[in-house]
Every structure is written in C-alpha cells, then in structure tokens.
CSV table of C-alpha atoms in Angstrom, one decimal:
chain,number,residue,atom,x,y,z
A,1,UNK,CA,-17.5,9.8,-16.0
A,2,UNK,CA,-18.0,6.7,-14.2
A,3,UNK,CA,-16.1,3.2,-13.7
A,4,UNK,CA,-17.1,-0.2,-13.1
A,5,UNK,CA,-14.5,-2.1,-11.8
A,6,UNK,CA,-11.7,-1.9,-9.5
A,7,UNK,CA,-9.1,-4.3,-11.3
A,8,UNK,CA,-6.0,-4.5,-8.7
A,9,UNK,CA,-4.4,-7.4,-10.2
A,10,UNK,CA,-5.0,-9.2,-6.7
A,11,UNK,CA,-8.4,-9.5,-7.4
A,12,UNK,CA,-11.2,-7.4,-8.2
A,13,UNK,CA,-14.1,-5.2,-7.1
A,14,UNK,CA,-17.2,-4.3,-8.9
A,15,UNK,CA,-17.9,-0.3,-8.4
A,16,UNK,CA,-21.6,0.4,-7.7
A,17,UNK,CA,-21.9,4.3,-7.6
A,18,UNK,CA,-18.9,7.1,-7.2
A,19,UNK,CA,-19.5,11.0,-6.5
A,20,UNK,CA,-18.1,12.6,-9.9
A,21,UNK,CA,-14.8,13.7,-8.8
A,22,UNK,CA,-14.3,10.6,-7.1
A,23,UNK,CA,-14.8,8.5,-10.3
A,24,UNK,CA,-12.6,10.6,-12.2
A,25,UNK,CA,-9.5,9.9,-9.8
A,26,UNK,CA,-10.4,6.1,-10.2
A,27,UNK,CA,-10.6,6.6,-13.8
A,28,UNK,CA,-6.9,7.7,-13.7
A,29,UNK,CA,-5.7,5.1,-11.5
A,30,UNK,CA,-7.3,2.2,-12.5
A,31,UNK,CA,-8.7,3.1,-16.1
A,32,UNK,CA,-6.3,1.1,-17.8
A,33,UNK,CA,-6.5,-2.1,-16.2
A,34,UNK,CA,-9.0,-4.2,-18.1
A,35,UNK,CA,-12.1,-6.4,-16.7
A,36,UNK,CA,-11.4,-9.6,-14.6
A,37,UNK,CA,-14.3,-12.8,-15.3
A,38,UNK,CA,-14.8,-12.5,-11.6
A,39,UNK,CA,-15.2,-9.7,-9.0
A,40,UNK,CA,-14.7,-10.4,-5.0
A,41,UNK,CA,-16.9,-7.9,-4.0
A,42,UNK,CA,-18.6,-4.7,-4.9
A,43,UNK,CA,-17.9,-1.4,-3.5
A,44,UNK,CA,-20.0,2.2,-3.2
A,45,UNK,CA,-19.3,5.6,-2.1
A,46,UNK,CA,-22.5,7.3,-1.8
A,47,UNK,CA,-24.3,10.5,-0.1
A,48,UNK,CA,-24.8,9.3,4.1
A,49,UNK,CA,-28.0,11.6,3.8
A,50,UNK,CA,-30.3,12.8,1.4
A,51,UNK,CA,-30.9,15.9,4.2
A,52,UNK,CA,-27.1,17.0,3.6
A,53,UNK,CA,-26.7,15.7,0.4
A,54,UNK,CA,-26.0,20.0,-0.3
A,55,UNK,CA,-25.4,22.0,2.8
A,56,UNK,CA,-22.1,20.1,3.7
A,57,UNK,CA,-22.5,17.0,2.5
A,58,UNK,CA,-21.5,13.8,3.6
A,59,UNK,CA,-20.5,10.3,2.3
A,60,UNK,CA,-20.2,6.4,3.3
A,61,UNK,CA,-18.5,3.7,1.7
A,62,UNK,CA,-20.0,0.2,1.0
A,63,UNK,CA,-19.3,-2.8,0.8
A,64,UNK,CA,-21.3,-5.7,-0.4
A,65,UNK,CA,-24.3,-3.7,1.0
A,66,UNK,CA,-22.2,-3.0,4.6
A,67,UNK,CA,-21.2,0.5,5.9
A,68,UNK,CA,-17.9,-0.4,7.7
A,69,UNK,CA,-17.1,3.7,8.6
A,70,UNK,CA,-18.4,7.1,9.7
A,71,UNK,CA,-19.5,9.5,6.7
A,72,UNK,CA,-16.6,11.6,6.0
A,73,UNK,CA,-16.9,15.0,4.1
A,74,UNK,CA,-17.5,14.6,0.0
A,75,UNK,CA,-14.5,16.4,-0.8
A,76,UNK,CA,-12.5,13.3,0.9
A,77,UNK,CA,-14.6,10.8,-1.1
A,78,UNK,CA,-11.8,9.2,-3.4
A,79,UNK,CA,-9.5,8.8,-0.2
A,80,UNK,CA,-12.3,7.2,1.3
A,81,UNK,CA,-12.7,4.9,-1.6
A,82,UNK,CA,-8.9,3.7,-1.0
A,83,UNK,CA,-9.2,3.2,2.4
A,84,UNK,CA,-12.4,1.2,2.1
A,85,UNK,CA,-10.4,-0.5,-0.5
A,86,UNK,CA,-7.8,-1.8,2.2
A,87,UNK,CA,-10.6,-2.6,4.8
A,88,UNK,CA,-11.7,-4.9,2.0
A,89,UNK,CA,-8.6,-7.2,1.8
A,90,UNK,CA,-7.7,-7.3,5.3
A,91,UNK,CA,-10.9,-8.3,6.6
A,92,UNK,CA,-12.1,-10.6,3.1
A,93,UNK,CA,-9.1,-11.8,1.7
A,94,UNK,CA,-7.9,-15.5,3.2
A,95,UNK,CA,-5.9,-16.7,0.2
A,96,UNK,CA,-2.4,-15.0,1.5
A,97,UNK,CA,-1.0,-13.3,4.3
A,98,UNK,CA,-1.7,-9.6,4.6
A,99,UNK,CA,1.2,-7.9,6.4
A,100,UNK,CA,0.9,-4.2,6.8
A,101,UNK,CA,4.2,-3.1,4.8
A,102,UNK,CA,5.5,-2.1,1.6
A,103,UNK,CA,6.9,-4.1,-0.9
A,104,UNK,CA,10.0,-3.1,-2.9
A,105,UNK,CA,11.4,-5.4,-5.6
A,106,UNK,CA,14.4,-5.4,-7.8
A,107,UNK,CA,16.1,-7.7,-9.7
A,108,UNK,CA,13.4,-10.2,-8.8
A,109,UNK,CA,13.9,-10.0,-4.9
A,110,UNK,CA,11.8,-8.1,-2.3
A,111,UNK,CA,12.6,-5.8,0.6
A,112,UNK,CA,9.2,-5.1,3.4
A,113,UNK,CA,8.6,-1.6,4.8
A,114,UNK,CA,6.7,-2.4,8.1
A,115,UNK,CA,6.4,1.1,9.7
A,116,UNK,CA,4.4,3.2,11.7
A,117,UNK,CA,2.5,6.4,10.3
A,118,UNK,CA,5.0,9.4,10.1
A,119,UNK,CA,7.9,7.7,9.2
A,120,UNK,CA,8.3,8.5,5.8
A,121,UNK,CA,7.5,5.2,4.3
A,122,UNK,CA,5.3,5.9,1.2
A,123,UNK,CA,7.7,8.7,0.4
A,124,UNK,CA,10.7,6.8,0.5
A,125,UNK,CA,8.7,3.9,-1.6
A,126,UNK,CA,7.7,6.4,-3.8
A,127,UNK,CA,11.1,8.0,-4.3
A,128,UNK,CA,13.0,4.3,-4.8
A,129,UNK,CA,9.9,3.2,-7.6
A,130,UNK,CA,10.8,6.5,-9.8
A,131,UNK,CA,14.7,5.1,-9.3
A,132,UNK,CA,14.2,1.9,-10.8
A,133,UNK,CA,13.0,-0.4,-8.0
A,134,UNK,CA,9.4,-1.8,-8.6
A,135,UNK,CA,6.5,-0.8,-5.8
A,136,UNK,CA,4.4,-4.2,-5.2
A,137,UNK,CA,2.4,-2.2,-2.8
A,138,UNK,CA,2.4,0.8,-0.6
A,139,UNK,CA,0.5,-0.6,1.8
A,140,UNK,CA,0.1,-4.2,2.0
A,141,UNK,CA,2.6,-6.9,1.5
A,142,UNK,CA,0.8,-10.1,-0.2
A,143,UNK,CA,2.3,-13.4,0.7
A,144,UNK,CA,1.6,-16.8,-0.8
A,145,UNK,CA,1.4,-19.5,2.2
A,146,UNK,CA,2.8,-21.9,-0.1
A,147,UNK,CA,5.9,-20.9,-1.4
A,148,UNK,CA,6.4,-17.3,0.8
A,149,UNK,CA,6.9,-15.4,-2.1
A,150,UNK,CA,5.3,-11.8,-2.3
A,151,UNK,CA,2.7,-11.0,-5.0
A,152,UNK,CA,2.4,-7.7,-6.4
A,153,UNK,CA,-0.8,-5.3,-6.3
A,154,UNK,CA,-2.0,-2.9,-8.8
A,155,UNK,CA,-2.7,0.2,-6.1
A,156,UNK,CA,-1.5,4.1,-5.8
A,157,UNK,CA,0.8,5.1,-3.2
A,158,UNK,CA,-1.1,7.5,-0.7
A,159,UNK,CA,0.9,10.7,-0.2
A,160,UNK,CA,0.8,12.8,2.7
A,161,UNK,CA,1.2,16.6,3.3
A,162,UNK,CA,4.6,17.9,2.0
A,163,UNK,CA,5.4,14.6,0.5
A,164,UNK,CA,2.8,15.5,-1.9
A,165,UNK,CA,4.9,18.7,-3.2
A,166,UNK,CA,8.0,16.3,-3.2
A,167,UNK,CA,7.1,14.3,-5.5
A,168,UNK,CA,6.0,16.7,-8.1
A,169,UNK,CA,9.4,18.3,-7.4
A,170,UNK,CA,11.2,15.1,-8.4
A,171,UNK,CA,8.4,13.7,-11.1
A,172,UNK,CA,6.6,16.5,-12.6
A,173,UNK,CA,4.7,14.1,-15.0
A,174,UNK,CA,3.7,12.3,-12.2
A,175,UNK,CA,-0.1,10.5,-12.5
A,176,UNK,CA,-1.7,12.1,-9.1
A,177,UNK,CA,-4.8,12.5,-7.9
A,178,UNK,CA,-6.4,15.9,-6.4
A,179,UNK,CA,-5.2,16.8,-3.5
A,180,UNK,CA,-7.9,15.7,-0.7
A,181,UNK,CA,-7.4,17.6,2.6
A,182,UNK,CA,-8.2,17.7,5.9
A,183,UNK,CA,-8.6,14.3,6.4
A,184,UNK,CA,-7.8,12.4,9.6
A,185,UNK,CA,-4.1,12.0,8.2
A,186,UNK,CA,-3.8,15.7,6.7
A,187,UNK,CA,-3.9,16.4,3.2
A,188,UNK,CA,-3.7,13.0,0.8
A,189,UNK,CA,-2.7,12.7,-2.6
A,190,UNK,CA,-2.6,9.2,-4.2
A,191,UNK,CA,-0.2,8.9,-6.7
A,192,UNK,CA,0.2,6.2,-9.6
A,193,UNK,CA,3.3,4.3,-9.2
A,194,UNK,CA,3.3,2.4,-12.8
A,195,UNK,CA,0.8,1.6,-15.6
A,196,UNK,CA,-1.4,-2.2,-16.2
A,197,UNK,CA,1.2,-2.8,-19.1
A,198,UNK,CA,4.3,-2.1,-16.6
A,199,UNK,CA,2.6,-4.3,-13.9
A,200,UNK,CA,1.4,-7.1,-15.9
A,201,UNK,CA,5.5,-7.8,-16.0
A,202,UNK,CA,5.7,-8.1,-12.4
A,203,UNK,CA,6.0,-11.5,-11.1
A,204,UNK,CA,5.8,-13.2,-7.8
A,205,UNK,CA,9.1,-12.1,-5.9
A,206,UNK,CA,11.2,-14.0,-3.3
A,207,UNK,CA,11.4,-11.6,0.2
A,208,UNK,CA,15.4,-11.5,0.9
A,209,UNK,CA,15.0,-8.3,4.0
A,210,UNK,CA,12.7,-6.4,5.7
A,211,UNK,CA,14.0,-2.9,7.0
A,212,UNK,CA,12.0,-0.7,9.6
A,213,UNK,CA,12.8,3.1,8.4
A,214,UNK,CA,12.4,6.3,10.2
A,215,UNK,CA,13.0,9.4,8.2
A,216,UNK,CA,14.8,12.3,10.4
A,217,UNK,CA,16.1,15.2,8.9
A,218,UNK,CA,18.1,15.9,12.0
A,219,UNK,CA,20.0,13.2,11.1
A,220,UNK,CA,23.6,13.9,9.9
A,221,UNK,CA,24.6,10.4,9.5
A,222,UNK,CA,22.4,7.1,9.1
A,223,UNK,CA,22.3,5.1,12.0
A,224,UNK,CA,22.1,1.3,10.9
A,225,UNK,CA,20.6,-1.6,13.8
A,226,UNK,CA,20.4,-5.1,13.1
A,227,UNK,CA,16.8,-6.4,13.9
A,228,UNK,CA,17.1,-10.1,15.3
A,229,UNK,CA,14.4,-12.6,14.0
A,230,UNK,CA,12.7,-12.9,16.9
A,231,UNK,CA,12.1,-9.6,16.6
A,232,UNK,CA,11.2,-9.3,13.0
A,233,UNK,CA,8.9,-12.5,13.7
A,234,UNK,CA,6.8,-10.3,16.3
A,235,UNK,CA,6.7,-7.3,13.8
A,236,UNK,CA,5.3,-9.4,11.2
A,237,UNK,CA,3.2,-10.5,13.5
A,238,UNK,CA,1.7,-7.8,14.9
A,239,UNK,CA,1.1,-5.8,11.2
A,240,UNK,CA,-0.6,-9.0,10.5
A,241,UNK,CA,-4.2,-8.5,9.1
A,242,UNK,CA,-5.3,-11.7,8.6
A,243,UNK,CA,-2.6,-13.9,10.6
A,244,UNK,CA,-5.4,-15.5,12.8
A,245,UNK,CA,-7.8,-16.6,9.9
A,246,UNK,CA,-4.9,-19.0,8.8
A,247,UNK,CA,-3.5,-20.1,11.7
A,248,UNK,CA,-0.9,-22.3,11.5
A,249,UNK,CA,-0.4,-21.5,7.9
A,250,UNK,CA,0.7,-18.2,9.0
A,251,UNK,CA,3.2,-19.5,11.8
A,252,UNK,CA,4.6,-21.7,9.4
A,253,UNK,CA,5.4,-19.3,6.5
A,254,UNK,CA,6.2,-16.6,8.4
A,255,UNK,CA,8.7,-18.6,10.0
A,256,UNK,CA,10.0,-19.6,6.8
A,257,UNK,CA,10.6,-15.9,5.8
A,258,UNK,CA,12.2,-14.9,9.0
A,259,UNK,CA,14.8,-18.0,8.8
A,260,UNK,CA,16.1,-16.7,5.5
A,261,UNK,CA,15.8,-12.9,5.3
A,262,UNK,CA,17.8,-10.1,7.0
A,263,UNK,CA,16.0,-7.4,9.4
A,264,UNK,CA,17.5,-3.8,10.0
A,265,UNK,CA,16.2,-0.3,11.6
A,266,UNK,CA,17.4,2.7,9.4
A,267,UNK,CA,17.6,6.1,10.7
A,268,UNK,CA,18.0,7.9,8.0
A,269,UNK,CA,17.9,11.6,6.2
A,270,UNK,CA,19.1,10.9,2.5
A,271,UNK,CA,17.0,8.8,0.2
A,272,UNK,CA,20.5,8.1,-1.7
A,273,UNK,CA,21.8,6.6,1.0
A,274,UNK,CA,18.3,4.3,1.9
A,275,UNK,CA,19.4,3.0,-2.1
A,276,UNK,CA,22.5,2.3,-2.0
A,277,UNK,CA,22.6,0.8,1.7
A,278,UNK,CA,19.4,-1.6,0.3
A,279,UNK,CA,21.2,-2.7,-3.0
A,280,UNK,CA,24.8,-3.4,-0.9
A,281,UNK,CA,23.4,-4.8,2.1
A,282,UNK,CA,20.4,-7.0,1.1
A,283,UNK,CA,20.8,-7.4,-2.7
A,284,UNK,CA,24.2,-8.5,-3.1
C-alpha cells in the first residue's frame, strides 16, 4: 500500500517513500481526503542506513531533501511521520499564527487548549470531539492575521499510554492507528477525530476563551482560576511557533484575541464537568 499526498486541509504535502506499516496508518488517516493542485512540500520516512536496514533498523524523516531529526526505531515510523508533520508547519508555514494548542469549536465559536505535556489535553479533546464539539486541531491552533479567526486542520489526535485504552473504552469503533511504543513520549496511538466529508463542513471559527487544563484524579472538586490577559497574552506568546517571522502582525492580532476572549486554569478530574463548565462559562 502506499500514499501520495498528505492533504490536511491547511495545505498539503507530497509523500515520497513510507515503510509499509507506516503507509497503511496514513492510508487510514488521510485516505479519504482527495488531491490539492498544489503541495507545500514533500515529505519521506526512509531507512537511516542500508547497514541496519535488518538487524534493528532504523529511520529518518525528510523534508524537501533535509533530515531535521535523529533516526528513531522503524516500529515508531508513522509517529515519526506526524511529528515531522508538525516540524513542517511550525518552521514553513508564514501565512497564520501557529500557537501550540488545541482548538475546540461549537456552535461556530472556539475555545484554545495551550498546555504542557502530561496534562491530559488530547484526551480531554478527544473525549469533548466524540460529545459533539468539533476538534480543529490537537496540536496547533491556526490563526488568520487578518480577521483572528481560527482555521481548522485535517490531523489525528496523538494519544498517549492509558489514554489510548480510554478511548477504545468510550469509542470502540474508533479509527486508530497501531499502537507505536516506546517512544520518547511512551506508547502513541493517533486516532482519527472525523472524516474529509465531516471536515470539509468546518469553517473558519471566531476564538471566544482559552482555558489552561490539568487533569488530576486527586481532585474531588474542580478548582476554577481566572487567567488575566496579560497573562494569557504571554502564554500565547510563548507556544508561539512562528510569532517572530510575522512580527508585528503577530502583536497585533494576538492582542486582538486577548481583548475579547476569556482565560481560565481548570483543575479538574471529570470530563463532564470540563463540558458543561466550557458551554456555561464561555459559550453562553
């Protein structure tokens, strides 16, 4: 099996050469997304040596011909793929503001879900898109310097560890891909959040809140902190990828956001609760 093309709505990439397993998970996340006239740049996952190409083998990604990474393992190929994927916007895309956050949408507004690693944040995006919010993007929230709205991408949610289990618990049909593990951020699923046909619905969304969660099962009742914009100004700032390509562009819209949009931290242990405190408190 192979695939040509990366269409993620954003853009798209042209796809070179994939190990076979690695084409096949591409296959089912991307496979029904039709050709763009134009690719941004073309991508590779190939063997990093013909010497260890069978006595544990290696692999690199490329891009346009460049080898940004280390070889990883060929059992972590796809995951590589992905995260190659995201090195590609954040260091090539100039159009829009790359902030490093996901992008929730309903009812035509958007909530961002800056956060660090461990705190939950692709599992509580992934539990809020099978409960009728929309997932723009896992991983990167893409903002138009013109107007501020957000744009939506066609990508997977990456799923760690035990969230992995989770969300087979709570979608059994779910559209996942093998399991890759021991990677640098344990074992990685990506999982498919919604089809082309689904996404070619999605439209550009205005941002009315950004909320900073932290899962924590310890906790026995949410605590709730309002995040001041100054605050939520540096945050943005600092998950920037691309913030100091456009300059003033990106000082002007983001404070434009930040002037109209409401910032919390939730400490939190029940996903029913993260719903209904996001459709009361920033929805309304």
């Amino acid at each position: 099996m192979s695939i040509s093309h990366l269409n993620i709505g954003l853009l798209q990439s042209d796809c070179l050469a994939l190990p076979k397993a690695a084409a096949q998970s591409a296959q089912l996340i991307y496979g029904d997304a039709p050709r763009q006239d134009i690719s941004s740049f073309c991508v590779a996952v190939k063997p990093a040596s013909m010497v260890r190409r069978f006595i544990k083998p290696t692999v690199q990604f490329e891009s346009n011909f460049r080898v940004p990474f280390k070889p990883l393992p060929a059992s972590q190929s796809y995951a590589l793929l992905e995260w190659g994927l995201n090195w590609c916007l954040a260091t090539g895309h100039f159009n829009h503001l790359l902030l490093h956050a996901a992008v929730l949408v309903k009812d035509g507004q958007a909530i961002l879900f800056p956060a660090m690693p461990g705190s939950g944040k692709s599992t509580l995006t992934t539990w809020l898109g099978l409960n009728g919010w929309n997932v723009y993007s896992d991983e990167m929230a893409v903002i138009d310097p013109d107007t501020g709205t957000v744009q939506p991408m066609y990508r997977p949610i990456c799923l760690k560890n035990q969230s992995i289990d989770l969300v087979r618990q709570w979608s059994p049909d779910a559209t996942l891909t093998p399991v890759c593990h021991d990677t640098a951020k344990g074992s990685v699923a990506h999982f498919k959040a919604h089809t082309w046909q689904v996404f070619t619905s999605f439209s550009p969304a205005r941002i009315v809140g950004v909320v900073f969660p932290k899962y924590d099962a310890s906790v026995s009742e949410p605590n709730v902190y309002i995040v001041d914009k100054l605050q939520t100004f540096e945050s943005f700032y600092t998950n920037a990828f691309n913030y100091h390509v456009l300059g003033q562009a990106s000082f002007d819209i983001l404070t434009k956001v930040v002037n109209r949009i409401q910032g919390f931290e939730v400490h939190y242990s029940s996903l029913d609760f993260m719903s209904d405190f996001l459709t009361d408190e920033l929805l309304s």
